[in-house]
Amino acid sequence: MKDWENSINVWTAKINIGDYLPGNLIKICEFANRLCFRPELSLSAFYTVVSSLVTVGSKIDALDSTEFDQTQGIYTAICAVPSQKKSLLINKIATQPLRELQRKASDDLAKEMQKYQAELDDWEDDKSLPMPEKPVMRRYYINNASQAGFRSLLNRHGKKGWGIIVISDELARSYKNNSKSYNSGLTENLLSYYDGHGKIELLKGDYDECLVSILGGIQPQVAAAYNNGTDDNGQWSRVNFINQPKSPFIIPDNPQGKLDITPLLTGFYEKISNLPKLKLRFTSEAEKYFALLNNDCEINRNQARTEALEAQWKKMPGKIARFSFLIHVVEQVSQGSSVAIFVNLDTLKKAATLAYFYFGEAQSLY
């Protein structure tokens, strides 16, 4: 049972990247190496983007006995000092390929608007025809939004089955801004969005389901302050921390040629975004193992030395389930296969190792 806990929970901890990036996807780690970053940063950014692209409502059923299931939003914080240039990696793995998809969405919208206008003209002449539905622009990512604007976006996206990723240079600053009067309640809403729940209130634009992922940076001392017990509402327990120690960015005497991974990522992300709503479940063998993992997390939760780490353990089973879903989907799509319904034990063990690795990253911030 303890074989999944062998990850080293220190800043120099490593996982077997090849277990999570099949085929040519391993190239994204070469870019991290060129920036003198840990390859786990590329892995983390990649899976966060993938999580935002699956269809809203996609889930994995983890335990039949308790009807425990998980949606697919992932919150990731790259923990590094500001001078470490982490935005270069975020731009390459997330922003640039998503910007390519955004351009394509814009072109598609222009064509759809032409068709819509023609159908609207026909409808104006003959009201017996069905009224055409105005096309909606898909936003693959945003950098900032007010609560009202974000709610409106999620409402439009939710109806289409689209998720969204929020990319932020400094997550702590974003959370702080979310608590200001004009954004009152947005931080609390993000807690609900993590579970895939919309906001049902006496307001225009209610929506039942949504998919929100978050990717950004955070400074080590800021993350440590939250992890020492001041995370009163557990918002940071939802975040997967990945540490990047201070290291010089040294260009070798004979640098390698250009490494353009944007086409690779754009193509793969587009395949993920075109998947239907998925309802996955563990094989019988994997479900039994997941129950053992859940029990072990609960034991560790009761023994945690701070409330922040206790909250991290509480979220661990859900994170394991989410990673199981995503690892399975990435493997299947990279093989060109239709996504199989059942997630096997080997994939679950990879997910558990990854989840515990992130716990070690958070724990090392003390």
mmCIF file of C-alpha atoms in Angstrom:
data_model
loop_
_atom_site.group_PDB
_atom_site.id
_atom_site.type_symbol
_atom_site.label_atom_id
_atom_site.label_comp_id
_atom_site.label_asym_id
_atom_site.label_seq_id
_atom_site.Cartn_x
_atom_site.Cartn_y
_atom_site.Cartn_z
ATOM 1 C CA MET A 1 0.000 0.000 0.000
ATOM 2 C CA LYS A 2 2.898 2.371 0.695
ATOM 3 C CA ASP A 3 4.507 1.908 -2.736
ATOM 4 C CA TRP A 4 2.848 5.109 -3.978
ATOM 5 C CA GLU A 5 4.419 7.188 -1.194
ATOM 6 C CA ASN A 6 8.024 6.848 -2.333
ATOM 7 C CA SER A 7 8.206 10.334 -3.881
ATOM 8 C CA ILE A 8 10.780 12.491 -2.098
ATOM 9 C CA ASN A 9 9.012 15.467 -0.558
ATOM 10 C CA VAL A 10 11.836 17.985 -0.921
ATOM 11 C CA TRP A 11 12.531 20.763 -3.409
ATOM 12 C CA THR A 12 14.726 18.442 -5.505
ATOM 13 C CA ALA A 13 12.046 15.758 -5.762
ATOM 14 C CA LYS A 14 11.535 14.237 -9.187
ATOM 15 C CA ILE A 15 8.994 11.972 -10.803
ATOM 16 C CA ASN A 16 9.287 9.850 -13.932
ATOM 17 C CA ILE A 17 8.129 12.401 -16.489
ATOM 18 C CA GLY A 18 7.794 9.756 -19.184
ATOM 19 C CA ASP A 19 4.930 8.179 -17.244
ATOM 20 C CA TYR A 20 2.828 11.284 -17.872
ATOM 21 C CA LEU A 21 3.951 12.617 -21.264
ATOM 22 C CA PRO A 22 3.670 9.882 -23.910
ATOM 23 C CA GLY A 23 5.194 10.143 -27.369
ATOM 24 C CA ASN A 24 6.313 13.538 -28.641
ATOM 25 C CA LEU A 25 4.751 15.319 -25.673
ATOM 26 C CA ILE A 26 7.987 14.680 -23.799
ATOM 27 C CA LYS A 27 9.466 17.511 -25.904
ATOM 28 C CA ILE A 28 7.796 20.088 -23.678
ATOM 29 C CA CYS A 29 10.246 19.167 -20.932
ATOM 30 C CA GLU A 30 13.191 19.981 -23.181
ATOM 31 C CA PHE A 31 11.958 23.564 -23.280
ATOM 32 C CA ALA A 32 11.948 23.654 -19.474
ATOM 33 C CA ASN A 33 15.512 22.330 -19.466
ATOM 34 C CA ARG A 34 16.608 25.109 -21.804
ATOM 35 C CA LEU A 35 15.227 27.644 -19.342
ATOM 36 C CA CYS A 36 17.082 25.846 -16.527
ATOM 37 C CA PHE A 37 13.712 24.899 -15.010
ATOM 38 C CA ARG A 38 12.637 21.618 -13.515
ATOM 39 C CA PRO A 39 10.776 19.546 -16.141
ATOM 40 C CA GLU A 40 7.931 19.073 -13.661
ATOM 41 C CA LEU A 41 6.965 22.702 -14.323
ATOM 42 C CA SER A 42 6.198 21.919 -17.965
ATOM 43 C CA LEU A 43 4.291 18.817 -16.915
ATOM 44 C CA SER A 44 2.222 20.785 -14.402
ATOM 45 C CA ALA A 45 1.364 23.576 -16.828
ATOM 46 C CA PHE A 46 0.457 21.064 -19.544
ATOM 47 C CA TYR A 47 -1.966 19.068 -17.408
ATOM 48 C CA THR A 48 -3.582 22.229 -16.086
ATOM 49 C CA VAL A 49 -4.321 23.381 -19.626
ATOM 50 C CA VAL A 50 -5.613 19.928 -20.607
ATOM 51 C CA SER A 51 -7.970 19.948 -17.622
ATOM 52 C CA SER A 52 -9.573 23.174 -18.857
ATOM 53 C CA LEU A 53 -10.282 21.781 -22.324
ATOM 54 C CA VAL A 54 -12.390 18.719 -21.532
ATOM 55 C CA THR A 55 -16.128 19.117 -21.913
ATOM 56 C CA VAL A 56 -18.009 20.596 -18.958
ATOM 57 C CA GLY A 57 -19.625 17.825 -16.940
ATOM 58 C CA SER A 58 -16.928 15.245 -17.684
ATOM 59 C CA LYS A 59 -16.308 13.192 -14.553
ATOM 60 C CA ILE A 60 -14.707 10.105 -13.121
ATOM 61 C CA ASP A 61 -16.687 7.904 -10.753
ATOM 62 C CA ALA A 62 -14.170 6.934 -8.091
ATOM 63 C CA LEU A 63 -16.176 5.050 -5.442
ATOM 64 C CA ASP A 64 -19.584 3.519 -5.999
ATOM 65 C CA SER A 65 -20.160 2.967 -2.276
ATOM 66 C CA THR A 66 -20.133 6.703 -1.515
ATOM 67 C CA GLU A 67 -20.995 7.978 -5.012
ATOM 68 C CA PHE A 68 -17.709 9.912 -4.939
ATOM 69 C CA ASP A 69 -16.918 11.477 -8.299
ATOM 70 C CA GLN A 70 -14.727 14.305 -9.525
ATOM 71 C CA THR A 71 -14.849 16.946 -12.230
ATOM 72 C CA GLN A 72 -11.682 18.080 -13.963
ATOM 73 C CA GLY A 73 -10.657 21.596 -12.957
ATOM 74 C CA ILE A 74 -7.013 21.848 -11.839
ATOM 75 C CA TYR A 75 -5.471 24.771 -9.912
ATOM 76 C CA THR A 76 -1.672 25.033 -10.232
ATOM 77 C CA ALA A 77 0.796 27.497 -8.702
ATOM 78 C CA ILE A 78 4.421 27.690 -9.828
ATOM 79 C CA CYS A 79 6.320 28.738 -6.737
ATOM 80 C CA ALA A 80 9.364 30.839 -7.642
ATOM 81 C CA VAL A 81 10.898 34.231 -7.002
ATOM 82 C CA PRO A 82 9.816 36.945 -9.500
ATOM 83 C CA SER A 83 13.246 37.072 -11.150
ATOM 84 C CA GLN A 84 13.032 33.404 -12.153
ATOM 85 C CA LYS A 85 11.124 34.257 -15.374
ATOM 86 C CA LYS A 86 8.454 31.613 -14.870
ATOM 87 C CA SER A 87 6.166 33.547 -17.217
ATOM 88 C CA LEU A 88 8.337 32.384 -20.143
ATOM 89 C CA LEU A 89 7.351 28.798 -19.471
ATOM 90 C CA ILE A 90 3.688 29.613 -18.853
ATOM 91 C CA ASN A 91 3.565 31.508 -22.142
ATOM 92 C CA LYS A 92 5.113 28.636 -24.086
ATOM 93 C CA ILE A 93 3.078 25.786 -22.584
ATOM 94 C CA ALA A 94 -0.226 27.586 -22.079
ATOM 95 C CA THR A 95 -0.705 31.048 -23.562
ATOM 96 C CA GLN A 96 0.851 30.662 -27.017
ATOM 97 C CA PRO A 97 -0.919 27.448 -28.092
ATOM 98 C CA LEU A 98 -4.199 28.633 -26.588
ATOM 99 C CA ARG A 99 -3.796 31.908 -28.462
ATOM 100 C CA GLU A 100 -3.554 29.884 -31.678
ATOM 101 C CA LEU A 101 -6.797 28.119 -30.807
ATOM 102 C CA GLN A 102 -8.329 31.506 -29.986
ATOM 103 C CA ARG A 103 -7.434 32.822 -33.444
ATOM 104 C CA LYS A 104 -9.087 29.800 -35.022
ATOM 105 C CA ALA A 105 -12.175 30.317 -32.849
ATOM 106 C CA SER A 106 -12.317 33.944 -33.970
ATOM 107 C CA ASP A 107 -12.156 32.928 -37.637
ATOM 108 C CA ASP A 108 -14.851 30.307 -37.100
ATOM 109 C CA LEU A 109 -17.051 32.869 -35.348
ATOM 110 C CA ALA A 110 -16.791 35.256 -38.292
ATOM 111 C CA LYS A 111 -18.073 32.522 -40.618
ATOM 112 C CA GLU A 112 -20.829 31.552 -38.185
ATOM 113 C CA MET A 113 -21.914 35.193 -37.867
ATOM 114 C CA GLN A 114 -22.315 35.460 -41.637
ATOM 115 C CA LYS A 115 -24.515 32.367 -41.621
ATOM 116 C CA TYR A 116 -26.413 33.658 -38.591
ATOM 117 C CA GLN A 117 -27.097 37.025 -40.234
ATOM 118 C CA ALA A 118 -28.466 35.325 -43.348
ATOM 119 C CA GLU A 119 -30.723 33.086 -41.251
ATOM 120 C CA LEU A 120 -31.814 36.083 -39.163
ATOM 121 C CA ASP A 121 -32.803 37.971 -42.315
ATOM 122 C CA ASP A 122 -34.866 34.974 -43.418
ATOM 123 C CA TRP A 123 -36.498 34.814 -39.998
ATOM 124 C CA GLU A 124 -37.361 38.523 -40.110
ATOM 125 C CA ASP A 125 -39.182 37.862 -43.372
ATOM 126 C CA ASP A 126 -40.907 34.719 -42.124
ATOM 127 C CA LYS A 127 -41.463 34.421 -38.353
ATOM 128 C CA SER A 128 -42.785 30.878 -38.806
ATOM 129 C CA LEU A 129 -39.156 29.791 -39.202
ATOM 130 C CA PRO A 130 -37.200 28.895 -36.061
ATOM 131 C CA MET A 131 -35.348 31.901 -34.692
ATOM 132 C CA PRO A 132 -31.602 31.393 -35.242
ATOM 133 C CA GLU A 133 -29.286 31.256 -32.237
ATOM 134 C CA LYS A 134 -26.570 33.887 -32.165
ATOM 135 C CA PRO A 135 -23.073 32.315 -32.228
ATOM 136 C CA VAL A 136 -20.899 32.558 -29.128
ATOM 137 C CA MET A 137 -17.164 33.189 -29.064
ATOM 138 C CA ARG A 138 -15.203 30.557 -27.172
ATOM 139 C CA ARG A 139 -12.597 32.000 -24.828
ATOM 140 C CA TYR A 140 -9.841 29.508 -24.156
ATOM 141 C CA TYR A 141 -8.176 31.588 -21.453
ATOM 142 C CA ILE A 142 -8.468 34.845 -19.563
ATOM 143 C CA ASN A 143 -6.026 36.823 -17.431
ATOM 144 C CA ASN A 144 -8.464 38.771 -15.288
ATOM 145 C CA ALA A 145 -12.168 39.459 -14.847
ATOM 146 C CA SER A 146 -14.653 41.011 -12.467
ATOM 147 C CA GLN A 147 -17.086 38.682 -10.734
ATOM 148 C CA ALA A 148 -19.941 39.809 -12.986
ATOM 149 C CA GLY A 149 -17.857 39.375 -16.123
ATOM 150 C CA PHE A 150 -16.609 35.976 -15.031
ATOM 151 C CA ARG A 151 -20.105 34.772 -14.173
ATOM 152 C CA SER A 152 -21.363 35.902 -17.567
ATOM 153 C CA LEU A 153 -18.520 34.093 -19.312
ATOM 154 C CA LEU A 154 -19.127 30.869 -17.389
ATOM 155 C CA ASN A 155 -22.819 31.078 -18.178
ATOM 156 C CA ARG A 156 -22.161 31.352 -21.919
ATOM 157 C CA HIS A 157 -19.497 28.661 -21.820
ATOM 158 C CA GLY A 158 -21.469 26.292 -19.632
ATOM 159 C CA LYS A 159 -24.314 26.193 -22.139
ATOM 160 C CA LYS A 160 -21.811 25.153 -24.814
ATOM 161 C CA GLY A 161 -19.903 22.665 -22.659
ATOM 162 C CA TRP A 162 -16.753 24.800 -22.637
ATOM 163 C CA GLY A 163 -14.338 25.304 -19.783
ATOM 164 C CA ILE A 164 -11.868 28.142 -19.192
ATOM 165 C CA ILE A 165 -8.385 28.541 -17.758
ATOM 166 C CA VAL A 166 -7.404 31.613 -15.751
ATOM 167 C CA ILE A 167 -3.732 32.468 -16.283
ATOM 168 C CA SER A 168 -2.273 34.819 -13.681
ATOM 169 C CA ASP A 169 1.273 36.062 -13.062
ATOM 170 C CA GLU A 170 0.641 36.238 -9.313
ATOM 171 C CA LEU A 171 -2.135 34.077 -7.892
ATOM 172 C CA ALA A 172 -1.963 35.596 -4.421
ATOM 173 C CA ARG A 173 -2.576 39.067 -5.862
ATOM 174 C CA SER A 174 -5.496 37.706 -7.879
ATOM 175 C CA TYR A 175 -7.068 36.141 -4.792
ATOM 176 C CA LYS A 176 -6.602 39.419 -2.912
ATOM 177 C CA ASN A 177 -8.240 41.413 -5.712
ATOM 178 C CA ASN A 178 -11.078 38.910 -5.801
ATOM 179 C CA SER A 179 -11.914 39.840 -2.209
ATOM 180 C CA LYS A 180 -12.341 43.568 -2.921
ATOM 181 C CA SER A 181 -15.797 45.101 -2.818
ATOM 182 C CA TYR A 182 -16.368 45.073 -6.584
ATOM 183 C CA ASN A 183 -15.440 41.393 -6.645
ATOM 184 C CA SER A 184 -17.053 40.427 -3.349
ATOM 185 C CA GLY A 185 -17.578 36.684 -3.213
ATOM 186 C CA LEU A 186 -15.403 35.754 -6.205
ATOM 187 C CA THR A 187 -12.816 34.001 -4.041
ATOM 188 C CA GLU A 188 -15.564 31.922 -2.424
ATOM 189 C CA ASN A 189 -17.037 31.240 -5.852
ATOM 190 C CA LEU A 190 -13.704 29.817 -6.982
ATOM 191 C CA LEU A 191 -14.079 27.208 -4.251
ATOM 192 C CA SER A 192 -17.381 26.148 -5.822
ATOM 193 C CA TYR A 193 -15.976 26.309 -9.329
ATOM 194 C CA TYR A 194 -13.287 23.810 -8.303
ATOM 195 C CA ASP A 195 -16.056 21.271 -7.736
ATOM 196 C CA GLY A 196 -17.670 22.118 -11.056
ATOM 197 C CA HIS A 197 -20.656 23.883 -9.504
ATOM 198 C CA GLY A 198 -22.163 27.036 -10.945
ATOM 199 C CA LYS A 199 -23.951 29.700 -8.929
ATOM 200 C CA ILE A 200 -27.711 29.388 -8.523
ATOM 201 C CA GLU A 201 -29.002 32.700 -7.182
ATOM 202 C CA LEU A 202 -31.713 35.241 -7.913
ATOM 203 C CA LEU A 203 -29.519 36.767 -10.572
ATOM 204 C CA LYS A 204 -29.493 36.766 -14.333
ATOM 205 C CA GLY A 205 -27.193 34.154 -15.813
ATOM 206 C CA ASP A 206 -27.475 31.255 -13.382
ATOM 207 C CA TYR A 207 -25.664 28.109 -14.488
ATOM 208 C CA ASP A 208 -25.509 24.670 -12.958
ATOM 209 C CA GLU A 209 -22.148 23.330 -14.156
ATOM 210 C CA CYS A 210 -18.855 24.930 -15.069
ATOM 211 C CA LEU A 211 -15.207 24.058 -15.555
ATOM 212 C CA VAL A 212 -12.496 26.387 -14.294
ATOM 213 C CA SER A 213 -8.759 25.730 -14.153
ATOM 214 C CA ILE A 214 -6.131 28.136 -12.845
ATOM 215 C CA LEU A 215 -2.435 28.452 -13.696
ATOM 216 C CA GLY A 216 -0.086 31.064 -12.315
ATOM 217 C CA GLY A 217 2.855 31.965 -10.160
ATOM 218 C CA ILE A 218 3.304 32.556 -6.473
ATOM 219 C CA GLN A 219 6.292 33.696 -4.426
ATOM 220 C CA PRO A 220 7.749 31.150 -1.956
ATOM 221 C CA GLN A 221 7.293 33.315 1.137
ATOM 222 C CA VAL A 222 3.678 34.019 0.192
ATOM 223 C CA ALA A 223 2.897 30.335 -0.307
ATOM 224 C CA ALA A 224 4.630 29.462 2.962
ATOM 225 C CA ALA A 225 2.498 32.001 4.818
ATOM 226 C CA TYR A 226 -0.648 30.249 3.635
ATOM 227 C CA ASN A 227 0.681 26.771 4.334
ATOM 228 C CA ASN A 228 1.641 27.550 7.939
ATOM 229 C CA GLY A 229 -1.988 27.473 8.999
ATOM 230 C CA THR A 230 -3.462 30.775 7.830
ATOM 231 C CA ASP A 231 -5.414 29.224 4.949
ATOM 232 C CA ASP A 232 -8.652 29.706 6.862
ATOM 233 C CA ASN A 233 -11.096 28.762 4.105
ATOM 234 C CA GLY A 234 -8.968 26.041 2.503
ATOM 235 C CA GLN A 235 -8.671 27.858 -0.816
ATOM 236 C CA TRP A 236 -5.003 26.917 -1.175
ATOM 237 C CA SER A 237 -5.630 23.220 -0.468
ATOM 238 C CA ARG A 238 -7.117 23.047 -3.948
ATOM 239 C CA VAL A 239 -3.879 24.312 -5.460
ATOM 240 C CA ASN A 240 -1.067 22.046 -6.633
ATOM 241 C CA PHE A 241 2.207 23.757 -5.759
ATOM 242 C CA ILE A 242 5.277 23.142 -7.896
ATOM 243 C CA ASN A 243 8.552 24.655 -6.719
ATOM 244 C CA GLN A 244 11.306 26.164 -8.825
ATOM 245 C CA PRO A 245 14.425 26.971 -6.774
ATOM 246 C CA LYS A 246 16.412 30.033 -7.741
ATOM 247 C CA SER A 247 18.825 29.043 -10.494
ATOM 248 C CA PRO A 248 20.782 31.027 -13.102
ATOM 249 C CA PHE A 249 19.557 30.986 -16.678
ATOM 250 C CA ILE A 250 22.819 30.135 -18.440
ATOM 251 C CA ILE A 251 22.957 30.009 -22.235
ATOM 252 C CA PRO A 252 25.629 27.500 -23.364
ATOM 253 C CA ASP A 253 28.457 28.447 -25.731
ATOM 254 C CA ASN A 254 26.865 26.458 -28.538
ATOM 255 C CA PRO A 255 23.106 26.737 -27.960
ATOM 256 C CA GLN A 256 20.741 24.373 -29.711
ATOM 257 C CA GLY A 257 18.491 25.493 -32.532
ATOM 258 C CA LYS A 258 14.941 26.758 -32.129
ATOM 259 C CA LEU A 259 12.527 24.424 -30.375
ATOM 260 C CA ASP A 260 8.998 25.207 -31.549
ATOM 261 C CA ILE A 261 6.556 23.134 -29.516
ATOM 262 C CA THR A 262 3.582 25.397 -30.227
ATOM 263 C CA PRO A 263 2.254 23.336 -33.187
ATOM 264 C CA LEU A 264 2.548 20.140 -31.128
ATOM 265 C CA LEU A 265 0.649 21.600 -28.191
ATOM 266 C CA THR A 266 -1.918 23.439 -30.299
ATOM 267 C CA GLY A 267 -2.792 20.251 -32.154
ATOM 268 C CA PHE A 268 -3.009 18.176 -28.993
ATOM 269 C CA TYR A 269 -5.057 20.758 -27.097
ATOM 270 C CA GLU A 270 -7.469 20.960 -30.030
ATOM 271 C CA LYS A 271 -7.980 17.191 -29.919
ATOM 272 C CA ILE A 272 -8.784 17.396 -26.209
ATOM 273 C CA SER A 273 -11.226 20.256 -26.781
ATOM 274 C CA ASN A 274 -13.087 18.207 -29.400
ATOM 275 C CA LEU A 275 -13.745 15.257 -27.089
ATOM 276 C CA PRO A 276 -17.344 14.583 -26.061
ATOM 277 C CA LYS A 277 -18.486 14.667 -22.444
ATOM 278 C CA LEU A 278 -16.727 11.760 -20.731
ATOM 279 C CA LYS A 279 -17.977 9.618 -17.874
ATOM 280 C CA LEU A 280 -15.088 7.440 -16.720
ATOM 281 C CA ARG A 281 -14.765 4.966 -13.883
ATOM 282 C CA PHE A 282 -12.098 2.793 -12.319
ATOM 283 C CA THR A 283 -11.773 -0.893 -13.031
ATOM 284 C CA SER A 284 -12.815 -3.090 -10.111
ATOM 285 C CA GLU A 285 -9.175 -3.613 -9.143
ATOM 286 C CA ALA A 286 -8.405 0.103 -9.317
ATOM 287 C CA GLU A 287 -11.487 1.057 -7.299
ATOM 288 C CA LYS A 288 -10.415 -1.233 -4.448
ATOM 289 C CA TYR A 289 -6.982 0.369 -4.468
ATOM 290 C CA PHE A 290 -8.495 3.845 -4.531
ATOM 291 C CA ALA A 291 -10.439 2.997 -1.373
ATOM 292 C CA LEU A 292 -7.145 2.116 0.331
ATOM 293 C CA LEU A 293 -5.609 5.382 -0.835
ATOM 294 C CA ASN A 294 -8.595 7.302 0.478
ATOM 295 C CA ASN A 295 -8.277 5.639 3.887
ATOM 296 C CA ASP A 296 -4.561 6.389 4.047
ATOM 297 C CA CYS A 297 -5.211 10.056 3.216
ATOM 298 C CA GLU A 298 -7.781 10.239 6.009
ATOM 299 C CA ILE A 299 -5.322 8.799 8.530
ATOM 300 C CA ASN A 300 -2.701 11.343 7.475
ATOM 301 C CA ARG A 301 -5.276 14.131 7.633
ATOM 302 C CA ASN A 302 -5.938 13.386 11.290
ATOM 303 C CA GLN A 303 -2.196 13.466 12.006
ATOM 304 C CA ALA A 304 -1.395 16.680 10.073
ATOM 305 C CA ARG A 305 0.492 19.290 12.095
ATOM 306 C CA THR A 306 -1.317 22.335 10.651
ATOM 307 C CA GLU A 307 -4.814 23.045 9.419
ATOM 308 C CA ALA A 308 -3.397 23.916 6.005
ATOM 309 C CA LEU A 309 -1.772 20.498 5.590
ATOM 310 C CA GLU A 310 -4.887 18.868 6.994
ATOM 311 C CA ALA A 311 -6.850 20.561 4.219
ATOM 312 C CA GLN A 312 -4.286 19.347 1.674
ATOM 313 C CA TRP A 313 -4.813 15.747 2.806
ATOM 314 C CA LYS A 314 -8.571 16.216 2.671
ATOM 315 C CA LYS A 315 -8.352 17.187 -1.005
ATOM 316 C CA MET A 316 -5.879 14.426 -1.882
ATOM 317 C CA PRO A 317 -8.377 11.686 -2.905
ATOM 318 C CA GLY A 318 -10.128 14.104 -5.239
ATOM 319 C CA LYS A 319 -6.832 15.159 -6.787
ATOM 320 C CA ILE A 320 -5.858 11.518 -7.313
ATOM 321 C CA ALA A 321 -9.159 10.884 -9.094
ATOM 322 C CA ARG A 322 -8.740 13.972 -11.293
ATOM 323 C CA PHE A 323 -5.199 13.062 -12.257
ATOM 324 C CA SER A 324 -6.364 9.517 -13.033
ATOM 325 C CA PHE A 325 -8.916 10.918 -15.477
ATOM 326 C CA LEU A 326 -6.439 13.278 -17.126
ATOM 327 C CA ILE A 327 -3.544 10.813 -17.403
ATOM 328 C CA HIS A 328 -5.908 8.262 -18.939
ATOM 329 C CA VAL A 329 -7.276 10.776 -21.460
ATOM 330 C CA VAL A 330 -3.812 12.053 -22.432
ATOM 331 C CA GLU A 331 -2.576 8.501 -23.035
ATOM 332 C CA GLN A 332 -5.618 7.550 -25.096
ATOM 333 C CA VAL A 333 -5.606 10.700 -27.223
ATOM 334 C CA SER A 334 -1.853 10.469 -27.854
ATOM 335 C CA GLN A 335 -2.428 6.940 -29.198
ATOM 336 C CA GLY A 336 -5.175 8.155 -31.498
ATOM 337 C CA SER A 337 -7.704 5.977 -29.696
ATOM 338 C CA SER A 338 -11.236 6.639 -28.578
ATOM 339 C CA VAL A 339 -11.203 7.239 -24.832
ATOM 340 C CA ALA A 340 -12.023 3.977 -23.044
ATOM 341 C CA ILE A 341 -14.471 4.185 -20.148
ATOM 342 C CA PHE A 342 -12.400 2.242 -17.614
ATOM 343 C CA VAL A 343 -9.266 3.617 -15.929
ATOM 344 C CA ASN A 344 -6.888 0.867 -14.854
ATOM 345 C CA LEU A 345 -4.789 0.337 -11.741
ATOM 346 C CA ASP A 346 -1.516 1.342 -13.391
ATOM 347 C CA THR A 347 -2.944 4.752 -14.302
ATOM 348 C CA LEU A 348 -4.326 5.181 -10.788
ATOM 349 C CA LYS A 349 -0.890 4.495 -9.293
ATOM 350 C CA LYS A 350 0.669 7.107 -11.580
ATOM 351 C CA ALA A 351 -1.982 9.584 -10.462
ATOM 352 C CA ALA A 352 -1.400 8.799 -6.784
ATOM 353 C CA THR A 353 2.346 9.286 -7.184
ATOM 354 C CA LEU A 354 1.768 12.643 -8.865
ATOM 355 C CA ALA A 355 -0.688 13.798 -6.198
ATOM 356 C CA TYR A 356 1.693 12.864 -3.406
ATOM 357 C CA PHE A 357 4.520 14.595 -5.250
ATOM 358 C CA TYR A 358 2.507 17.829 -5.163
ATOM 359 C CA PHE A 359 1.778 17.339 -1.486
ATOM 360 C CA GLY A 360 5.515 17.072 -0.902
ATOM 361 C CA GLU A 361 6.009 20.275 -2.849
ATOM 362 C CA ALA A 362 3.541 22.087 -0.580
ATOM 363 C CA GLN A 363 5.025 20.564 2.565
ATOM 364 C CA SER A 364 8.529 21.666 1.558
ATOM 365 C CA LEU A 365 7.472 25.323 1.718
ATOM 366 C CA TYR A 366 7.897 25.395 5.497
#
